[in-house]
Short mmCIF file of C-alpha atoms in Angstrom, two decimals:
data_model
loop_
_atom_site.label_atom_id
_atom_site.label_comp_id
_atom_site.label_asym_id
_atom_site.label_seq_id
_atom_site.Cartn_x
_atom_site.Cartn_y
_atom_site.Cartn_z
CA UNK A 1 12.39 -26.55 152.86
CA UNK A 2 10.43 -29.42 152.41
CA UNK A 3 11.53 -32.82 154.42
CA UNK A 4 10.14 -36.27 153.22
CA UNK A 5 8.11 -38.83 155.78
CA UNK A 6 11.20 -40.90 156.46
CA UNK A 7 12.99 -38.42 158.36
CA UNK A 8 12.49 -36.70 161.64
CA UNK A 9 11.58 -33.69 162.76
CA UNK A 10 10.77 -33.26 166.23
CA UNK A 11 7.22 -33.25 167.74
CA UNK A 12 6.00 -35.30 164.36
CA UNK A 13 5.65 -38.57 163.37
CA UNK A 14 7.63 -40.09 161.16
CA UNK A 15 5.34 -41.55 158.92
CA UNK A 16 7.39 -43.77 156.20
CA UNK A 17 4.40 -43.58 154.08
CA UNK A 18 2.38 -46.14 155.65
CA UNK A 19 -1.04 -45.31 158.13
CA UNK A 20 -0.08 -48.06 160.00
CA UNK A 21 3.61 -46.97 160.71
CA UNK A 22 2.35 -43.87 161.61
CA UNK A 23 -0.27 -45.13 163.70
CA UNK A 24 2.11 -47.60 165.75
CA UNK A 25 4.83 -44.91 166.28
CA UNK A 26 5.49 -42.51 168.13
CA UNK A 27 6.45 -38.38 167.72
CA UNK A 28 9.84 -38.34 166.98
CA UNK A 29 12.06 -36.93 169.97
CA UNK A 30 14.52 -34.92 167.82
CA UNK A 31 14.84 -33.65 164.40
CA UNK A 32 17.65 -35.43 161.75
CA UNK A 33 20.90 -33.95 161.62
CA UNK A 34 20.55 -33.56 157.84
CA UNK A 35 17.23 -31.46 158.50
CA UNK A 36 18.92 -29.20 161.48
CA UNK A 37 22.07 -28.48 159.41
CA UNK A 38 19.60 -26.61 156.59
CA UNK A 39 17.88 -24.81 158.99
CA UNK A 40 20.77 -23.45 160.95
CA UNK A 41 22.19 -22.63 157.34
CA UNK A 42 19.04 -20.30 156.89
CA UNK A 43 16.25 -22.83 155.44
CA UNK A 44 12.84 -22.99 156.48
CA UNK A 45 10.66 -26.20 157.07
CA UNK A 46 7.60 -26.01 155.71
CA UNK A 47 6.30 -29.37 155.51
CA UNK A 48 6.54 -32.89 155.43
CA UNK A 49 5.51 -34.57 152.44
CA UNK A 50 3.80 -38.21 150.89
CA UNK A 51 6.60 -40.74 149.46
CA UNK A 52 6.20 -44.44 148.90
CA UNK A 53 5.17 -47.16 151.94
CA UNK A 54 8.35 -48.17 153.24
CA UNK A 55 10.75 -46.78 150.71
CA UNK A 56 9.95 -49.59 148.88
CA UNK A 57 9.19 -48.27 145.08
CA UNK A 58 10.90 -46.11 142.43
CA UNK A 59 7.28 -45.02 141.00
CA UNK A 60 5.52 -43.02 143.71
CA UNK A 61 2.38 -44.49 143.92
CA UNK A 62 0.60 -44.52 147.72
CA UNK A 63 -2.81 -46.11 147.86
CA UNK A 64 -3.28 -44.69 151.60
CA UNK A 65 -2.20 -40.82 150.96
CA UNK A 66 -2.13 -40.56 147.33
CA UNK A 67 0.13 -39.97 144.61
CA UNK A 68 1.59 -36.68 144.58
CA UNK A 69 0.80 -35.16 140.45
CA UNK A 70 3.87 -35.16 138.47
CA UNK A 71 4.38 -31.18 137.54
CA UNK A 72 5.77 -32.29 134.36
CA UNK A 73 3.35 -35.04 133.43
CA UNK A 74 0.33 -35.22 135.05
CA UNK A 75 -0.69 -38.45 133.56
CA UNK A 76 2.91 -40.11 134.55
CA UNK A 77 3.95 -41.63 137.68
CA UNK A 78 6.26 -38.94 140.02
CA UNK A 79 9.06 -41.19 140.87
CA UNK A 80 9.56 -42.83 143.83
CA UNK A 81 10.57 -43.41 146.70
CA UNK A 82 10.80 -39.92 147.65
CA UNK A 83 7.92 -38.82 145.38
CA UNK A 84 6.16 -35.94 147.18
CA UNK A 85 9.74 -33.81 147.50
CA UNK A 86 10.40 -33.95 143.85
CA UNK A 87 6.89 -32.69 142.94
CA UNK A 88 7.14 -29.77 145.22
CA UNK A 89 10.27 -28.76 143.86
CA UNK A 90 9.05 -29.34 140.30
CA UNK A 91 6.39 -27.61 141.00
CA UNK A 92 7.75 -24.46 142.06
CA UNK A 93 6.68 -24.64 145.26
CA UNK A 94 9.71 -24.30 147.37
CA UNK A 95 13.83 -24.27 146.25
CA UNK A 96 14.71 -27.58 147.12
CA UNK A 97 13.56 -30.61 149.14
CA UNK A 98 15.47 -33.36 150.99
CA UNK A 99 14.62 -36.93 150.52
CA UNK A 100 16.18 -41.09 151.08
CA UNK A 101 17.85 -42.26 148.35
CA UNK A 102 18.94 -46.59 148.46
CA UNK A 103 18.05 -47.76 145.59
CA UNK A 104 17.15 -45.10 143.69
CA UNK A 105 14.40 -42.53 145.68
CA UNK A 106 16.07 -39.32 144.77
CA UNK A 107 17.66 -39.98 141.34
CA UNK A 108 13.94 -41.29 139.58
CA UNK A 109 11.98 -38.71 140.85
CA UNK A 110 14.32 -36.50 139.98
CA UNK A 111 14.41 -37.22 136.19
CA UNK A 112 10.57 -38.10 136.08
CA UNK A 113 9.56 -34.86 136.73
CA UNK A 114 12.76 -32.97 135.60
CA UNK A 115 14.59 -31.56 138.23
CA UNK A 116 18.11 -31.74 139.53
CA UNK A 117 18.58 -35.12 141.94
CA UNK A 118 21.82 -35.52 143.89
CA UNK A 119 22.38 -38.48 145.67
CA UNK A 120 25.94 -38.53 147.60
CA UNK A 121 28.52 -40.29 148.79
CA UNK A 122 27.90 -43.36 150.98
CA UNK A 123 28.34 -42.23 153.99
CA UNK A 124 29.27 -38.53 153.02
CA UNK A 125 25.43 -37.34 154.52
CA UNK A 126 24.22 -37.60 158.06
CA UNK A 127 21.38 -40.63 158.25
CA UNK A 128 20.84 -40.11 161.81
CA UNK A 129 17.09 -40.13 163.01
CA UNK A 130 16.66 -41.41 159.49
CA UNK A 131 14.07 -44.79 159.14
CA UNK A 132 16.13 -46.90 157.83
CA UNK A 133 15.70 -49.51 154.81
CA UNK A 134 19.18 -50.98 154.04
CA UNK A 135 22.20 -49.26 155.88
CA UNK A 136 24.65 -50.41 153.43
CA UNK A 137 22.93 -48.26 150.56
CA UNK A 138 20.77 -45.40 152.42
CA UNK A 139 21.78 -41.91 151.73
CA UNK A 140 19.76 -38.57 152.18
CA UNK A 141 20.08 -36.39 148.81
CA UNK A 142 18.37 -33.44 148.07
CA UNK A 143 16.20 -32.57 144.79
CA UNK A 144 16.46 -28.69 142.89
CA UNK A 145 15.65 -27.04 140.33
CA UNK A 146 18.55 -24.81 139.65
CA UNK A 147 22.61 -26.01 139.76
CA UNK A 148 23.09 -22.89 142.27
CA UNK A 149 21.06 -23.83 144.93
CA UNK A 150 21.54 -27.18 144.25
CA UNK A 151 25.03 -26.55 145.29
CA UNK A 152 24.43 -24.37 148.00
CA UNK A 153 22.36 -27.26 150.30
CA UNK A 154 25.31 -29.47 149.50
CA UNK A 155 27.93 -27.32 150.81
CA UNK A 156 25.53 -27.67 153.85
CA UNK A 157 24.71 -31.25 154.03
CA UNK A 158 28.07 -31.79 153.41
CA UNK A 159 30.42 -29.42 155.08
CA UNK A 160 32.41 -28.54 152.29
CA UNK A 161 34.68 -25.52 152.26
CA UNK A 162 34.41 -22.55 149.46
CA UNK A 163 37.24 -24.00 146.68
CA UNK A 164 38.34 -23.29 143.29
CA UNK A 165 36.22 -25.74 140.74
CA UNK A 166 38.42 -28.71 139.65
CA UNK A 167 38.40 -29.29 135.39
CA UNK A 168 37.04 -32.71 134.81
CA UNK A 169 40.20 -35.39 133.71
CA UNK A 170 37.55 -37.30 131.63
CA UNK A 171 34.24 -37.50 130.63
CA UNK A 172 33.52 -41.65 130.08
CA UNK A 173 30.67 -42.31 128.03
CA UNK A 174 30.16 -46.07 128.18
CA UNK A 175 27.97 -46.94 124.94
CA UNK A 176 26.36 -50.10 126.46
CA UNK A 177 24.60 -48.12 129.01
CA UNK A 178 22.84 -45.98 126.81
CA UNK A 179 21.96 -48.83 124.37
CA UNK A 180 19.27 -49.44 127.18
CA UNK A 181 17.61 -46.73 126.55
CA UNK A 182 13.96 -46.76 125.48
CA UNK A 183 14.34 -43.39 123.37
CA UNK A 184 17.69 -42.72 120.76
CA UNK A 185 20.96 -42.64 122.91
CA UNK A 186 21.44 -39.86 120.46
CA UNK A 187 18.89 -37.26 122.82
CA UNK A 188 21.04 -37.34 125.51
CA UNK A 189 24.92 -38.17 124.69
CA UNK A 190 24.78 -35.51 121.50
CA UNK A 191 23.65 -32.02 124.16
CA UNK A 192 26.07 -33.57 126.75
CA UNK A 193 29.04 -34.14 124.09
CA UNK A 194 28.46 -30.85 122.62
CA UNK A 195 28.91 -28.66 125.90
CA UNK A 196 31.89 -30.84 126.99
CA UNK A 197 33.64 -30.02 123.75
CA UNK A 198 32.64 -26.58 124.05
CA UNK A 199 33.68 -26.04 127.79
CA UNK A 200 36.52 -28.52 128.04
CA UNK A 201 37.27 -29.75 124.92
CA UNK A 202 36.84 -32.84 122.76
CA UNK A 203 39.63 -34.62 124.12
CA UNK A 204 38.55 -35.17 127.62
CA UNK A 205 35.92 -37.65 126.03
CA UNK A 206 36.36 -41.46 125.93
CA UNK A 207 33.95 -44.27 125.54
CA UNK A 208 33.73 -47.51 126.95
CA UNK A 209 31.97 -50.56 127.48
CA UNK A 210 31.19 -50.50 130.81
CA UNK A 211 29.75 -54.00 131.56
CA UNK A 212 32.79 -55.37 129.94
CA UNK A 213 34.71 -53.64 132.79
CA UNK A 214 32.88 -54.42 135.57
CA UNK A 215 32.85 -58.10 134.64
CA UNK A 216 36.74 -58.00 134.36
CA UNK A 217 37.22 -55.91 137.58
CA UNK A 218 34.86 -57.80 140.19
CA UNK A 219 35.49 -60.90 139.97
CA UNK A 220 32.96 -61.55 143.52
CA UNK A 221 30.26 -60.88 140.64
CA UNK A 222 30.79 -64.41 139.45
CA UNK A 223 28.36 -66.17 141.82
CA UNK A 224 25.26 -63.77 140.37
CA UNK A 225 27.02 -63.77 136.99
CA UNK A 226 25.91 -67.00 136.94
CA UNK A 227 22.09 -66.65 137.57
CA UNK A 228 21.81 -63.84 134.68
CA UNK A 229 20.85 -64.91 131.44
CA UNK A 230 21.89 -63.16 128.91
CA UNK A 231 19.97 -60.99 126.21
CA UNK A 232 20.25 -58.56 123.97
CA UNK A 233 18.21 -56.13 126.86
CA UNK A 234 20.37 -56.87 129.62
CA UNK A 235 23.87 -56.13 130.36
CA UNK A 236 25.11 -59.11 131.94
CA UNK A 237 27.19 -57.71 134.73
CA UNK A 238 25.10 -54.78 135.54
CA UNK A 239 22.15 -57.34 136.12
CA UNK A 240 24.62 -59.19 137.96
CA UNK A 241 25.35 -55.91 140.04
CA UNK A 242 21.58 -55.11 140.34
CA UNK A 243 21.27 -58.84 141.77
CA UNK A 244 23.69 -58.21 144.42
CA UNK A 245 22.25 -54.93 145.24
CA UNK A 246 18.62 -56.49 145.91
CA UNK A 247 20.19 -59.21 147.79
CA UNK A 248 21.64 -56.91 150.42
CA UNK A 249 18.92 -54.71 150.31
CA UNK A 250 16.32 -57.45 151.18
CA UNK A 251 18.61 -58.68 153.87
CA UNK A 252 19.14 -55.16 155.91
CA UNK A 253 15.34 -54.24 155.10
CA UNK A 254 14.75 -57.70 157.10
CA UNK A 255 16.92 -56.89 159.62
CA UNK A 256 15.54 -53.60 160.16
CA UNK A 257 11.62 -54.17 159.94
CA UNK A 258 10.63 -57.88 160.27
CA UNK A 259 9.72 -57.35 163.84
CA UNK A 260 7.11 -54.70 163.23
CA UNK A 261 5.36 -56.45 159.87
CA UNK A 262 5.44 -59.59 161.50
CA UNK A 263 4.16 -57.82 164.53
CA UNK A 264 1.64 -55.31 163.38
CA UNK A 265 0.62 -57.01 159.94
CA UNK A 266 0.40 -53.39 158.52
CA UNK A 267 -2.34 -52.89 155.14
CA UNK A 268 0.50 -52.24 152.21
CA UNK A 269 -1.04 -51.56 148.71
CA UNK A 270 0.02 -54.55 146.20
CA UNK A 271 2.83 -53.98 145.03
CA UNK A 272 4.35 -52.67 148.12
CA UNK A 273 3.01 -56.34 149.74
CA UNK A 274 5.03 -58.05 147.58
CA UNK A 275 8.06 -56.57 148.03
CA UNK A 276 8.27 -56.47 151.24
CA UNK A 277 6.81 -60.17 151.41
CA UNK A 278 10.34 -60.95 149.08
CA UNK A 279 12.53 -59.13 151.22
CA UNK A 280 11.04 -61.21 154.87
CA UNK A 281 11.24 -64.73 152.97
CA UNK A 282 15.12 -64.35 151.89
CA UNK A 283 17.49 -66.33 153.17
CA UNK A 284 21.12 -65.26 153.40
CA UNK A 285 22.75 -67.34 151.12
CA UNK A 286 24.85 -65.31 149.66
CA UNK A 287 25.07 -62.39 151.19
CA UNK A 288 28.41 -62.41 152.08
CA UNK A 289 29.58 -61.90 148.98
CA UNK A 290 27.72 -58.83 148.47
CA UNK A 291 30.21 -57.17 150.94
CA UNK A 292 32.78 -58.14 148.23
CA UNK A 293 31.51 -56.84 145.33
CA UNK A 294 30.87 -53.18 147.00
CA UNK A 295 34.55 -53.16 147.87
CA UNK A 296 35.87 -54.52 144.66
CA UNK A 297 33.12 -52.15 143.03
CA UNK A 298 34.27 -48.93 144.81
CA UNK A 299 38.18 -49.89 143.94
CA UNK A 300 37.42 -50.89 140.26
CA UNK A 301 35.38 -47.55 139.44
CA UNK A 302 38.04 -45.52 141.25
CA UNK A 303 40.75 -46.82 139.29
CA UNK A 304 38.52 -46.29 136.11
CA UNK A 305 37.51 -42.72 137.15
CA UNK A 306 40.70 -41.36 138.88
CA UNK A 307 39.98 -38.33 141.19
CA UNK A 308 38.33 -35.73 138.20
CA UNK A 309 36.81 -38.33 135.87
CA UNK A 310 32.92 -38.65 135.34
CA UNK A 311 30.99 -41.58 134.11
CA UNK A 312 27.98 -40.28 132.16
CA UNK A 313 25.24 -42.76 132.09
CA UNK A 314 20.82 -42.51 131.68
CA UNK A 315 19.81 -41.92 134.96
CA UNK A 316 16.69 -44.57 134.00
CA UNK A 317 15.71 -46.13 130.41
CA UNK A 318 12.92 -43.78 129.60
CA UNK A 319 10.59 -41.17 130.26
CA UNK A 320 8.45 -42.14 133.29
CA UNK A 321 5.40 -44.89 132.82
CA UNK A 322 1.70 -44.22 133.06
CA UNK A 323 -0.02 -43.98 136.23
CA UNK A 324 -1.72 -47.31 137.19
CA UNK A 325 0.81 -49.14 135.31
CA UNK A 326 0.33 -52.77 136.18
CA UNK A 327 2.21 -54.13 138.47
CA UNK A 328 4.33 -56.64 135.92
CA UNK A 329 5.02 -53.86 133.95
CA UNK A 330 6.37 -51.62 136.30
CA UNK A 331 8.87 -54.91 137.88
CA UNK A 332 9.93 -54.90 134.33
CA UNK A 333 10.90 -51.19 134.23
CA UNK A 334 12.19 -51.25 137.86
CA UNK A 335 14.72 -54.06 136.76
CA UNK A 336 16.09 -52.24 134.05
CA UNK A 337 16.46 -48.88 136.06
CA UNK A 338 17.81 -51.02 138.92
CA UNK A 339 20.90 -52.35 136.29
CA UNK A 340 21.99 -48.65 136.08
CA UNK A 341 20.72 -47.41 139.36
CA UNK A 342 23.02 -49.93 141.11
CA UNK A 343 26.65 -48.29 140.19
CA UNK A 344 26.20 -45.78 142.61
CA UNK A 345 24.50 -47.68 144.95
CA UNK A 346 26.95 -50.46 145.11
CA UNK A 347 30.66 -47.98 144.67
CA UNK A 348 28.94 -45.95 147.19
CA UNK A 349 29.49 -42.51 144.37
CA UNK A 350 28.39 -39.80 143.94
CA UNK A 351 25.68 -39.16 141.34
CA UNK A 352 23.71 -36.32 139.97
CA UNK A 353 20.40 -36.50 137.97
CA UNK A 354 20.24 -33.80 135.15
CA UNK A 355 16.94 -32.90 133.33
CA UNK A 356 17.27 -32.99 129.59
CA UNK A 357 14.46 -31.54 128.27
CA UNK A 358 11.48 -33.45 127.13
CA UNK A 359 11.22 -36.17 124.44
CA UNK A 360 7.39 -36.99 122.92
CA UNK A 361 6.54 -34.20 125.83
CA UNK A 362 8.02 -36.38 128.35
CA UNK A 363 10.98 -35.56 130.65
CA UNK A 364 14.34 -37.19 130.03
CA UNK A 365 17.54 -37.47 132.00
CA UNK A 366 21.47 -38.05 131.80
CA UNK A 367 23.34 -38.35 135.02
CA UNK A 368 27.25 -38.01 135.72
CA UNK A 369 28.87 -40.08 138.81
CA UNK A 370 32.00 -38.97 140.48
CA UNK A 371 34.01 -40.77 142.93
CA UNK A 372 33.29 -41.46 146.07
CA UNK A 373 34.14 -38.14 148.39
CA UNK A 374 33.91 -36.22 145.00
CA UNK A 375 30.93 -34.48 145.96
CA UNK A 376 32.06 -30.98 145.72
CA UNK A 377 33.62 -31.85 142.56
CA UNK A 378 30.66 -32.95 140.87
CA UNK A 379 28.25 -30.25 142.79
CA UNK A 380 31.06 -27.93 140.32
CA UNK A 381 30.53 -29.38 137.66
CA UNK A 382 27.29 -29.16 137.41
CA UNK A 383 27.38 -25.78 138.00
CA UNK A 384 29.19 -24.96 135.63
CA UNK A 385 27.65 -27.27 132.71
CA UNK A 386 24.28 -26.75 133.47
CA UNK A 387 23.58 -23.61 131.08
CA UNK A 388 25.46 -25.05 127.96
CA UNK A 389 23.80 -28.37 128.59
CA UNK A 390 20.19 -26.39 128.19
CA UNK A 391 21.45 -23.96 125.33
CA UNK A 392 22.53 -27.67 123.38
CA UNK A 393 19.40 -29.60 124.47
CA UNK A 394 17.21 -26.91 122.74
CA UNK A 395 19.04 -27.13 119.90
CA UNK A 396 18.49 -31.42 120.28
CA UNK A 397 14.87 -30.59 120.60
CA UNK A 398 14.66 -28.08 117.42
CA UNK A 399 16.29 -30.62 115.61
CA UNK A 400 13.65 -33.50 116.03
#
């Protein structure tokens, strides 16, 4: 068992990929529930690994301790935040790996270097002895390579009892998500369609436009609606969402750590710098509102979903960038991940990362969200799609 440098394990310091967090803190005093409940369940710790200063990226990238080598892509970024526990895992180095997920930290890494990444229910997780970035939208979700032992740590993080699987209700492809794809929707929706029809049946799936729902269904989006403007890359309400999302974010990141930057002054590469330098200048105009949309979120996607539907969207646009991307670039790719990113993040679901194969020899990803306390469900589902979805995506790959 691997556990990432944002949570604790007694007699080490917590790092939170910074020399100077490390340096100004102390050993932790006890170990994170999330980390004691694996190793009471039979796990062994075996390491703490490198993830990204502060939580603060989806790429990886550390200028202090280095970037951890993508198993699937050596010349591609890992993912990030959590970027060292998805490249031991993808690189066969242990079964699975715990890691923070708030924006994003387990699902990216996850599909850049092709392994399973579930991030679960607000809430559903212990984040106790956890560093914190933004309450609101921290989890703790754990990265594997196969479905079974992917389901086995979340009967353990979780708590959930041995049950009969439940047969998804629906399987909701919403076709405006995928058109933001930077490779044909076509290499992920046609595997995923075929091994639904072949497991449950054609009938259980419907498309949608999901923007076009959201818009109708939070109506506390209008005050970010308004700041979007609208193009034939964005999805108007999903930016909107994504907008909200940061907001908050920035806010409880503030709230949490202005004392110690302001304090300390600690050396953060560039593109960490700025971020954080965004998040300490933001006011909180706004903010309230962001309370709104979660809750009107959460109730809008439940009444879309019921309690066995799935939403099947790209975990991220694309395969993942270059390393040493430059830093405009990668904003650019981070703001389109963020639009999809930001539906589990802001309903507080459930939300698996599934590797797809490769496309141009670079790994590719599809994810399915479930409700929130649906965890088991989805854990299931997996489970049980997982071998038709590689049988199909072979075929996919033949095919091209």
């Amino acid at each position: 068992m691997k556990s990432t440098c944002s949570l604790d394990v007694e007699g080490h310091v917590t790092g939170f990929g910074n020399p100077d967090w490390a340096r100004t803190h102390a050993p932790a005093s006890s170990t994170a529930p999330a980390v004691l409940n694996v190793l009471k369940a039979g796990a062994t710790c075996i390491g703490k690994t490198v993830m990204d200063e502060m939580a603060y990226s989806l790429f990886g990238e550390n200028e202090h301790s280095g970037t951890p080598r993508n198993p699937c892509a050596p010349d591609r970024v890992p993912g990030g935040s959590s970027s060292g526990s998805a490249v031991v895992v993808g690189a066969k180095l242990v079964d699975f790996s715990l890691g923070s997920d708030t924006g994003g930290s387990v699902r990216v890494p996850a599909s850049y270097c092709g392994i399973l990444g579930f991030r679960p229910s607000h809430n559903a997780v212990s984040t106790v002895e956890v560093i914190p970035m933004a309450q609101s939208l921290d989890t703790v979700g754990w990265f594997a390579r196969e479905p079974s032992i992917l389901k086995q740590v979340g009967h353990v993080l979780l708590e959930l009892p041995d049950a009969d699987p439940n047969r998804p209700s629906q399987i909701i492809i919403p076709r405006d998500c995928f058109q933001l794809l930077d490779i044909p929707s076509e290499r992920l929706t046609q595997a995923l369609v075929r091994s639904v029809e072949k497991l449950f049946g054609g009938a259980i799936i419907t498309h949608t436009v999901l923007g076009d729902y959201i818009r109708n269904n939070v109506p506390a989006l209008s005050s970010f609606l308004c700041e979007i403007n609208e193009d034939q890359h964005k999805i108007p309400s999903l930016a909107a969402l994504s907008g909200a999302r940061q907001l908050l974010q920035r806010y409880e990141f503030k709230k949490n750590h202005e004392d110690w930057v302001s304090a300390v002054k600690p050396n953060l590469g560039p593109f960490i710098a700025e971020h954080v330098r965004g998040a300490l200048q933001m006011t909180e105009e706004n903010v309230d509102i962001c309370w709104s949309v979660k809750k009107e979120l959460h109730s809008a996607l439940t009444s879309l979903l019921g309690d066995f539907g799935v939403l099947a969207i790209p975990t991220v646009p694309g395969p993942p960038p270059k390393l040493q991307t430059d830093a405009s670039s990668l904003d650019v790719l981070g703001d389109k991940a963020i639009n999809l990113l930001s539906i589990a993040g802001m309903s507080g679901f459930c939300q698996v990362s599934i590797p797809m194969g490769l496309h141009d020899n670079l790994p590719i990803s599809i994810s399915l969200l479930a409700r929130d306390g649906a965890d088991g469900f989805l854990l299931d589902l997996v489970e049980t799609l997982y071998e038709s979805l590689k049988e199909e995506v072979a075929i996919v790959e033949k095919s091209v």
